[in-house]
CSV table of C-alpha atoms in Angstrom, one decimal:
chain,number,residue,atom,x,y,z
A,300,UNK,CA,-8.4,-16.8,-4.4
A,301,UNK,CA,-7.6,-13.7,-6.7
A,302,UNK,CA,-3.5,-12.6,-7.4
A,303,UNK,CA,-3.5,-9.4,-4.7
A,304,UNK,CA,-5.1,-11.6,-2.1
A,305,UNK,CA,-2.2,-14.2,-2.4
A,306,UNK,CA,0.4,-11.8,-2.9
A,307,UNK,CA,-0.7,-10.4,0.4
A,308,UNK,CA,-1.0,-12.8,2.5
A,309,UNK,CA,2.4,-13.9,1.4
A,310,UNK,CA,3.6,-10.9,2.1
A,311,UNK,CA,2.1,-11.2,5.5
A,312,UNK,CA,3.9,-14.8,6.0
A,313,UNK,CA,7.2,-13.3,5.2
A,314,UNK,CA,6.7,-11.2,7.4
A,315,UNK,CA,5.2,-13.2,10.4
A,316,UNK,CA,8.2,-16.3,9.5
A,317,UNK,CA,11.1,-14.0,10.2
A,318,UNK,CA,10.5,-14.9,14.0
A,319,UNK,CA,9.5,-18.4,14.7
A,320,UNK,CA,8.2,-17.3,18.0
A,321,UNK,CA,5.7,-15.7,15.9
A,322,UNK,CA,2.8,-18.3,15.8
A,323,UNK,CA,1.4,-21.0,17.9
A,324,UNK,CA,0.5,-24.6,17.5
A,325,UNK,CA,-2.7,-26.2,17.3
A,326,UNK,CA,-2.9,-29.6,18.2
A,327,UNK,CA,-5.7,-31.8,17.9
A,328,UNK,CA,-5.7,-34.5,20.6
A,329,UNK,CA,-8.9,-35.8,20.1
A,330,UNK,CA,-10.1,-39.8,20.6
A,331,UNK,CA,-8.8,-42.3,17.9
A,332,UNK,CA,-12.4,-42.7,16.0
A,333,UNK,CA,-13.1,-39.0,15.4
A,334,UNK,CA,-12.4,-38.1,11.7
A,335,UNK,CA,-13.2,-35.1,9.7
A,336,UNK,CA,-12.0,-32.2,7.6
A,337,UNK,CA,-13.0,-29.0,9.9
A,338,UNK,CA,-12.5,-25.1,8.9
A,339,UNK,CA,-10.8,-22.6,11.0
A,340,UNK,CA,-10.9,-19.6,10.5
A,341,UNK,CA,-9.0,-16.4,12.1
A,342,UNK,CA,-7.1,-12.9,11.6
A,343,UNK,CA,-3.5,-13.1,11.3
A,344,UNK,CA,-2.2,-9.2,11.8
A,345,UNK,CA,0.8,-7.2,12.7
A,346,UNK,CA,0.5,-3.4,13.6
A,347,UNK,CA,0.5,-2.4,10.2
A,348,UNK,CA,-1.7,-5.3,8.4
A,349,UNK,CA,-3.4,-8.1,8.0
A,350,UNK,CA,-5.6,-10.7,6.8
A,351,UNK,CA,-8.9,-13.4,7.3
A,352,UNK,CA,-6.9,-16.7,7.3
A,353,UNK,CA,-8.5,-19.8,6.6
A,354,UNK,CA,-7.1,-23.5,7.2
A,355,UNK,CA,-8.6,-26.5,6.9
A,356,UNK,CA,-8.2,-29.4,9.6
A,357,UNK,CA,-8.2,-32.8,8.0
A,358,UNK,CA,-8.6,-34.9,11.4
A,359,UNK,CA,-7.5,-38.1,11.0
A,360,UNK,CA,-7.7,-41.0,13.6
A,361,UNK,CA,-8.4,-38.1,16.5
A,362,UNK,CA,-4.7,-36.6,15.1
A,363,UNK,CA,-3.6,-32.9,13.4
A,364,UNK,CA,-1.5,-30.5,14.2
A,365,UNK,CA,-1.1,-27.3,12.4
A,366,UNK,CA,0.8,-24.1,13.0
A,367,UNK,CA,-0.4,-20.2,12.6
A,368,UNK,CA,0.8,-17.0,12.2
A,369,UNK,CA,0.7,-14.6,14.6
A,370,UNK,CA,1.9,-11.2,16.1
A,371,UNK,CA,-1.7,-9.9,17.6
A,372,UNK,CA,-3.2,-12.1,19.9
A,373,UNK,CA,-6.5,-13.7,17.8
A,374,UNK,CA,-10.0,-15.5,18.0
A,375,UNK,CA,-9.9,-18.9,16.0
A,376,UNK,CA,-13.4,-20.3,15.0
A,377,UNK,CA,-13.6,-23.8,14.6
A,378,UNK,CA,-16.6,-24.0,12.1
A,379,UNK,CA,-19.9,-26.3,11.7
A,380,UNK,CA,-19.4,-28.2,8.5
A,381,UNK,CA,-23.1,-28.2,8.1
A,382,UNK,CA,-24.0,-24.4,9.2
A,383,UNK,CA,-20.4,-22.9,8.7
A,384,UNK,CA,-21.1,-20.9,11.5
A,385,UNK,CA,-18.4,-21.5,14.6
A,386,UNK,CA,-19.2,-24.4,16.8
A,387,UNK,CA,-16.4,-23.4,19.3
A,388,UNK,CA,-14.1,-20.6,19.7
A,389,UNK,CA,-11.2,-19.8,21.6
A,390,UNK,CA,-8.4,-17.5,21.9
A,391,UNK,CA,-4.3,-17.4,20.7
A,392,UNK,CA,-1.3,-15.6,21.5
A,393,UNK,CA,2.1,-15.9,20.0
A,394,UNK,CA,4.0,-18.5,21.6
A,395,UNK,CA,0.7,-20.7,22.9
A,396,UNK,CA,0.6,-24.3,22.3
A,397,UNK,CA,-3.1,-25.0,22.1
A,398,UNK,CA,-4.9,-28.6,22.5
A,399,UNK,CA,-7.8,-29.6,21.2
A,400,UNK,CA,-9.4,-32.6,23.2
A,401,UNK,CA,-12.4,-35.0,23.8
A,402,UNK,CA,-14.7,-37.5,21.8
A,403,UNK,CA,-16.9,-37.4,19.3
A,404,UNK,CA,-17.4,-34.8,16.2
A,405,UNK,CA,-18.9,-32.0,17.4
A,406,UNK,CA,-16.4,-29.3,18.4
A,407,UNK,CA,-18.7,-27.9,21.2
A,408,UNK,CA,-17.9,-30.8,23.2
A,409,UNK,CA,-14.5,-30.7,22.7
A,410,UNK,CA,-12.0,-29.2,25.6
A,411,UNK,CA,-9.6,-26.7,24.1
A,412,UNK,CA,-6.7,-25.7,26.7
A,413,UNK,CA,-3.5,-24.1,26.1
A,414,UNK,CA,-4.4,-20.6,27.8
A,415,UNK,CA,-7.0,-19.7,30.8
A,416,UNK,CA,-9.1,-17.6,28.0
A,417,UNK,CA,-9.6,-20.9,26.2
A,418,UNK,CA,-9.7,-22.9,29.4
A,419,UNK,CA,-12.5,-20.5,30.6
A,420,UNK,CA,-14.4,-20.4,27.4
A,421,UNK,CA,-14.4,-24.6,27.1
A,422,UNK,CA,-15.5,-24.6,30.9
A,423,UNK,CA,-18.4,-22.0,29.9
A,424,UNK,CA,-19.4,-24.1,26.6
A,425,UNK,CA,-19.5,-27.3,28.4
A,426,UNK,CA,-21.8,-25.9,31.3
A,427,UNK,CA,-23.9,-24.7,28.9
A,428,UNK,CA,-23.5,-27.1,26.1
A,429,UNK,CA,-27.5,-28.2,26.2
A,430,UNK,CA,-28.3,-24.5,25.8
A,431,UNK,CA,-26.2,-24.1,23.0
A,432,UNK,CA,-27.0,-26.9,21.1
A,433,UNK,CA,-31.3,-25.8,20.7
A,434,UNK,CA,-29.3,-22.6,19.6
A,435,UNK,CA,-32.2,-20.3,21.2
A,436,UNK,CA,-30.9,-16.6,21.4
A,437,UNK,CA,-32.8,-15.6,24.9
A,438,UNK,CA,-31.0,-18.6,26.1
A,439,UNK,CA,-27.7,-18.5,25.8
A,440,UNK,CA,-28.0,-14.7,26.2
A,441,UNK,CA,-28.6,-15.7,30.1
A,442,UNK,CA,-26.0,-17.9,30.4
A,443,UNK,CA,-23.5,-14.7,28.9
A,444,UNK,CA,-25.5,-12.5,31.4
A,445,UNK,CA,-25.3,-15.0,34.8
A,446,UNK,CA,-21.3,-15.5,33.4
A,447,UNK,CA,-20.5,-12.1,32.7
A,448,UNK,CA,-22.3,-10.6,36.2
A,449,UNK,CA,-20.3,-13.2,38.0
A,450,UNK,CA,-17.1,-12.6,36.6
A,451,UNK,CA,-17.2,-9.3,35.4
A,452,UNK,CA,-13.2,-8.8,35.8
A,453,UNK,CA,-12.3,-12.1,34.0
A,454,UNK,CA,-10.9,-11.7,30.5
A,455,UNK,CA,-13.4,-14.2,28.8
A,456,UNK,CA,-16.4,-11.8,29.9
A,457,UNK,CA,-15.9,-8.7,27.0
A,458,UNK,CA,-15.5,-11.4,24.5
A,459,UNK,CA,-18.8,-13.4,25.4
A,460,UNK,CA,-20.4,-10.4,25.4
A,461,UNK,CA,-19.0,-9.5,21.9
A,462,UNK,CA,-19.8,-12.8,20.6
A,463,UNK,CA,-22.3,-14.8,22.1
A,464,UNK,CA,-24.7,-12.2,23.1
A,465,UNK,CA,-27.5,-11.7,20.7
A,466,UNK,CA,-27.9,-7.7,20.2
A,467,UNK,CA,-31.3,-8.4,18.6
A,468,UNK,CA,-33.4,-9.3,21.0
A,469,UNK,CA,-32.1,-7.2,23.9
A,470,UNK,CA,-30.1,-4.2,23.0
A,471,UNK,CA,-30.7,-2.3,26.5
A,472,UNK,CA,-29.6,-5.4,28.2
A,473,UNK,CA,-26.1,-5.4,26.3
A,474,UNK,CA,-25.8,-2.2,26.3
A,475,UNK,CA,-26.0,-2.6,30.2
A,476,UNK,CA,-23.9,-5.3,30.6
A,477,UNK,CA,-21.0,-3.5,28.8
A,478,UNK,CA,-20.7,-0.2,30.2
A,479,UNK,CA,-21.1,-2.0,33.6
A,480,UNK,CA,-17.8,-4.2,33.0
A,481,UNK,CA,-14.3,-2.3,34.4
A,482,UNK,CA,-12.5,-0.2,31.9
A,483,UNK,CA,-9.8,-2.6,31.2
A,484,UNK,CA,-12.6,-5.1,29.7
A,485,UNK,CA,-14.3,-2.6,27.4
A,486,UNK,CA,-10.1,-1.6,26.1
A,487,UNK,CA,-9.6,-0.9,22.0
A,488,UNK,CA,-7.4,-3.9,22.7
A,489,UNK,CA,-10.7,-6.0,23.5
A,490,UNK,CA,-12.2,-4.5,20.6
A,491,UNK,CA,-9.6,-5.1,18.2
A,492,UNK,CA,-9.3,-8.5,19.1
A,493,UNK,CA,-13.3,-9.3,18.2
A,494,UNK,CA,-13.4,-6.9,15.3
A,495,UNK,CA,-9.7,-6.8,13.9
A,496,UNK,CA,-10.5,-5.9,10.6
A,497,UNK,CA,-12.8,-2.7,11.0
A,498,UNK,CA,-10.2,-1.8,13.6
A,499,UNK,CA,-7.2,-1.4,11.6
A,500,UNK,CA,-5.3,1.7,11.3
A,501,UNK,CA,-6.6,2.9,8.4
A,502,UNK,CA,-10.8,2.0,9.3
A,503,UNK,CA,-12.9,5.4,9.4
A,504,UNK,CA,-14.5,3.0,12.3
A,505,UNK,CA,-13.5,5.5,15.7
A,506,UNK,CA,-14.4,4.4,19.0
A,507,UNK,CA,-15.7,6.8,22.1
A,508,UNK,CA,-13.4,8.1,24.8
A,509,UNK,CA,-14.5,5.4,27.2
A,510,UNK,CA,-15.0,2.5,24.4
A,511,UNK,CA,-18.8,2.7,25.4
A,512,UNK,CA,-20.9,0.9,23.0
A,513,UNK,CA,-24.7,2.8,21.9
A,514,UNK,CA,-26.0,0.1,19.5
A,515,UNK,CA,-27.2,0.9,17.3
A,516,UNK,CA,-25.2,4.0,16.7
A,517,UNK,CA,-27.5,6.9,15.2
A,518,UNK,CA,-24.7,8.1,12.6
A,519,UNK,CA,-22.9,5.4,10.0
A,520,UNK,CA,-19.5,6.9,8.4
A,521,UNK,CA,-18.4,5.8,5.5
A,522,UNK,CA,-16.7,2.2,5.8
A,523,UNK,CA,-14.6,-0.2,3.5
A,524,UNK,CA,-15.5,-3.6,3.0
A,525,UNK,CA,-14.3,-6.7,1.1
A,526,UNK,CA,-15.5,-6.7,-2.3
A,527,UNK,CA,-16.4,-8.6,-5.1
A,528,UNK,CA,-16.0,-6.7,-7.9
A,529,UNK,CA,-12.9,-4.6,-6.7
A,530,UNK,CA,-11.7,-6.3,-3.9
A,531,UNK,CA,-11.8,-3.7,-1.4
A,532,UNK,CA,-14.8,-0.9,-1.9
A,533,UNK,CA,-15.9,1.8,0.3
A,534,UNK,CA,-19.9,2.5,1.0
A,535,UNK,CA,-19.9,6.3,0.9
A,536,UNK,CA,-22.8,7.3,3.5
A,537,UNK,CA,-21.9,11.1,3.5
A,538,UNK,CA,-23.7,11.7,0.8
A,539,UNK,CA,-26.5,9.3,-1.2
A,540,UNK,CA,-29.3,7.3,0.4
A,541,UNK,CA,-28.1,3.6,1.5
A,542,UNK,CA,-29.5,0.1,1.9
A,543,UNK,CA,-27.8,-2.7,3.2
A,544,UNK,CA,-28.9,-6.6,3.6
A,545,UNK,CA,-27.1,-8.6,5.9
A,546,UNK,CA,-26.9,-12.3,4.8
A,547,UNK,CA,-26.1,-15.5,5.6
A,548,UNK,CA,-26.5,-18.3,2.5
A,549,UNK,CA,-28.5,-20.4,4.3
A,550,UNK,CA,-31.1,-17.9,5.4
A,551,UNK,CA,-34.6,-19.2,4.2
A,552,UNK,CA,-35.8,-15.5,3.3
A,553,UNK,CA,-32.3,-15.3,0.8
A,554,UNK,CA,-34.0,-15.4,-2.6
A,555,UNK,CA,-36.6,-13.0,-1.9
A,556,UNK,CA,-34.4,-10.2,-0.2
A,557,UNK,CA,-32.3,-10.4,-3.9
A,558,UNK,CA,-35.2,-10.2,-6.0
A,559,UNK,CA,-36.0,-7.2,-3.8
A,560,UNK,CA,-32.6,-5.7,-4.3
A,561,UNK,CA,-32.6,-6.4,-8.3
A,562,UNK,CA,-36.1,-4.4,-8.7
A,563,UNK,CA,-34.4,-1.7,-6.5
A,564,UNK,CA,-31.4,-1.8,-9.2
A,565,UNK,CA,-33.1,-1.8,-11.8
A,566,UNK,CA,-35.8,0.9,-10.2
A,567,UNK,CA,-32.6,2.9,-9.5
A,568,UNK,CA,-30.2,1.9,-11.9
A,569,UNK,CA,-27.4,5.5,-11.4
A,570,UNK,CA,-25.5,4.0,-8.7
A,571,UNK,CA,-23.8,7.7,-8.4
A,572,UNK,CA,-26.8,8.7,-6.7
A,573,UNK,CA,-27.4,5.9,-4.4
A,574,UNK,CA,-25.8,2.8,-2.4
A,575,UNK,CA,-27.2,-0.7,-2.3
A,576,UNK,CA,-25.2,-3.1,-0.4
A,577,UNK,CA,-25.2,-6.7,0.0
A,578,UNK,CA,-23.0,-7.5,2.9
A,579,UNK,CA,-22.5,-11.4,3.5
A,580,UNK,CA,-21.2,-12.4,6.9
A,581,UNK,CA,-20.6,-15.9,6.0
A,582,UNK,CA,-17.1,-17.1,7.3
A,583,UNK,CA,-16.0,-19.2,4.4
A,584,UNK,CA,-14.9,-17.1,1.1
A,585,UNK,CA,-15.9,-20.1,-1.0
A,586,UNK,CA,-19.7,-19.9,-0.2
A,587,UNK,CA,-19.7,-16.2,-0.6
A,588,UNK,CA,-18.7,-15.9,-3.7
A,589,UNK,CA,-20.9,-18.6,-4.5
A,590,UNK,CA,-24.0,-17.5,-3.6
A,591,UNK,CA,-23.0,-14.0,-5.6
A,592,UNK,CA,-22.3,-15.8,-8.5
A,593,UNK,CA,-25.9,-17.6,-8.1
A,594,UNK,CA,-27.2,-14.3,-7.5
A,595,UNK,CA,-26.2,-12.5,-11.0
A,596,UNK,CA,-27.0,-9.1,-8.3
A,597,UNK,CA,-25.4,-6.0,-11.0
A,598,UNK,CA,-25.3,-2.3,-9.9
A,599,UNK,CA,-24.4,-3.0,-6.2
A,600,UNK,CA,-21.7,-3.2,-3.8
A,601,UNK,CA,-21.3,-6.8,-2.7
A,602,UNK,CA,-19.6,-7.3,-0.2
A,603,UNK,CA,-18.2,-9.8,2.7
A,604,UNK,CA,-17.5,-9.5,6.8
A,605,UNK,CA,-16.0,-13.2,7.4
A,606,UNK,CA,-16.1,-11.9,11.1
A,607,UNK,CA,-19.8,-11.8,10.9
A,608,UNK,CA,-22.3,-10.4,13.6
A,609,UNK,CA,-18.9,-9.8,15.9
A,610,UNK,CA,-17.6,-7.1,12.9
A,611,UNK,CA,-17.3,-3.4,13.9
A,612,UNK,CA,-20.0,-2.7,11.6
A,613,UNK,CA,-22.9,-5.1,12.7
A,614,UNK,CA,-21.7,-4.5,15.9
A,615,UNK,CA,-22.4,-0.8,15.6
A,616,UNK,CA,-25.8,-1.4,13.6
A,617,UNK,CA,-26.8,-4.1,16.4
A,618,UNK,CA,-27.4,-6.8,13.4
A,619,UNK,CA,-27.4,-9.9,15.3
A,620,UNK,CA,-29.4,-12.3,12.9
A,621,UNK,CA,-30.2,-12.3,9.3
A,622,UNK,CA,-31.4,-11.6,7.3
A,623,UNK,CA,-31.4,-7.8,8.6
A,624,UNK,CA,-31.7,-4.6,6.1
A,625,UNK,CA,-30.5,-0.9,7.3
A,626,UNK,CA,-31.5,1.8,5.8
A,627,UNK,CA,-29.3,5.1,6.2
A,628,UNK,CA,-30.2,8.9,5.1
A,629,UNK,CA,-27.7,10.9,3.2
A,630,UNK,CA,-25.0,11.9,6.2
A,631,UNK,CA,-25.3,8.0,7.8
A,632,UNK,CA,-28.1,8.4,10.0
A,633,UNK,CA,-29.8,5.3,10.2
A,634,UNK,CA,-33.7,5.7,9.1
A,635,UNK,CA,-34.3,1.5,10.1
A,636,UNK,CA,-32.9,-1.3,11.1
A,637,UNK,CA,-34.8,-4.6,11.3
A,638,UNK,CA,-36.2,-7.6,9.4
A,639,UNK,CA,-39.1,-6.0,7.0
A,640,UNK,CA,-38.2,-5.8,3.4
A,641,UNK,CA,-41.6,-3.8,2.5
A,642,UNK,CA,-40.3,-1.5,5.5
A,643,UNK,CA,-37.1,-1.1,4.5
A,644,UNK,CA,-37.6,-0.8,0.8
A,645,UNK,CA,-40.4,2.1,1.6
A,646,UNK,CA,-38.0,3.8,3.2
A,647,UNK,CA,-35.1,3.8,1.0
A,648,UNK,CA,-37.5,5.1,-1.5
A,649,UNK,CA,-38.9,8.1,0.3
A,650,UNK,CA,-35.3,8.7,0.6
A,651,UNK,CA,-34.2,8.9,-3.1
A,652,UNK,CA,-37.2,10.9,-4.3
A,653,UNK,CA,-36.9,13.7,-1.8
């Protein structure tokens, strides 16, 4: 973890231990045999800041308990140690007292309680569990549609949509599904809470009047992302071609999208006059920087949203699965969107020698 990231975050626990009301308490409850070291991940903010925190459960003998930061009511992702994509999510507010119970090791049998969000979401996950488990996106985006048409004033409903709903292979059918749920459910509030750090005082992100969501949006503004080389770096769209990959490490397609963005580089080598972004939406910090360091990618932004496909960003762009390349004109309007690198490269060229 590099100097300003600690220094912050310390900050940020200053701040947040000045009230001890200012957290809540998750405790694992879980049968006697069940052992392992599981990753949670979540965003820790006030009204002024914050920060991707990232703990690590060591489960022992069914037993841990461990207590968080908070201001902002969150999302905590419990991750897959083998995918380290989130086997079970569920929601925290100052002041809760969360337990984690059940058998076995995988966290999306577990009941989590503590709140009627969480209570909700474990009661939804454990209806559905079967579903979830073959992990096929058409699937479980009808058990998030027969939910969310159901129970379209509950307050689990906008965050299913937001994060279990895969954009991807039905756009028209989110897109319908949100702007059918009441005001209240489509709230910045519920947007902050699933995409805290785009959302932040200071993001160039800016939602409509009515929080409707167009995905993807035609126009991209210029946005800030967590960065290798600098630590924070911002993709200026307003004025030089852009392409983007959206990765995950263990995508099977990972080595050939590089090579395609190192002959791009190297094709292109005055970064002035062009952006090429590598944006990796793997939750854990430790992976990203180790598939960049792998990598050896010079001349281009890289980047990481630990939020993943729930981020403002792939939100706005529709990304739902990777790996996924956008290409955007000079101004931010997006020229494509999808899975073709040949398509996508093509594009970004006719772009740069116009």
């Amino acid at each position: 973890m590099n100097g300003k990231l600690t220094l912050a975050i310390v900050s940020l626990l200053v701040f947040l231990t000045g009230c001890t009301k200012k957290q809540f308490v998750v405790d694992f409850a879980l049968d006697s045999n069940v052992d392992g070291n599981y990753r949670m991940l979540f965003y820790a903010s006030d009204s002024k800041q914050g920060f991707w925190m990232e703990t690590m459960a060591p489960v022992e003998h069914g037993k841990f308990s461990y207590t968080a930061p908070a201001v902002n009511p969150t999302l905590v992702y419990i991750l897959d140690s083998s995918t380290k994509r989130p086997s079970a999510v569920f929601y925290a507010e100052k002041g809760d007292k969360i337990t984690i119970s059940g058998s076995g090791n995988n966290p999306l049998a577990w009941k989590i309680s503590g709140n009627s969000v969480s209570e909700d979401w474990t009661a939804w996950r454990l209806d559905n569990i079967s579903r979830l488990e073959k992990g096929n996106p058409e699937t479980i985006n009808r058990c998030v549609k027969d939910y969310v048409e159901r129970n379209p004033d509950n307050r689990l409903s906008p965050l299913l949509l937001l994060t279990m709903f895969d954009r991807r292979v039905a756009p028209s059918e989110f897109e319908r599904l949100w702007n059918n749920l009441p005001a209240k459910s489509r709230s910045d509030k519920v947007l902050r809470l699933v995409a805290s750090a785009e959302l932040t005082s200071s993001s160039p992100f800016k939602l409509s009047d009515d929080n409707s969501l167009n995905l993807p949006s035609g126009v991209v503004k210029p946005f800030r992302l967590h960065s290798l080389q600098n630590g924070v770096d911002t993709v200026n769209t307003s004025l030089n071609p852009t392409i983007i990959l959206f990765w995950h490490s263990q995508d099977n397609t990972r080595h050939e999208s590089v090579a395609e963005l190192r002959r791009l580089s190297h094709e292109f080598p005055d970064s002035a006059s062009r952006n090429i972004v590598d944006i990796s939406l793997d939750a854990d910090s430790l992976t990203w920087t180790g598939s960049c360091t792998r990598d050896s990618l010079l001349k281009t932004v890289r980047g990481w949203i630990p939020q993943g496909e729930a981020s403002k960003l792939a939100l706005q762009l529709g990304v739902a699965s990777t790996p996924t390349f956008v290409v955007l004109a000079p101004g931010g309007k997006v020229r494509y969107s999808g899975l073709d690198i040949a398509a996508a490269t093509d594009n970004f060229r006719k772009l740069i020698r116009k």
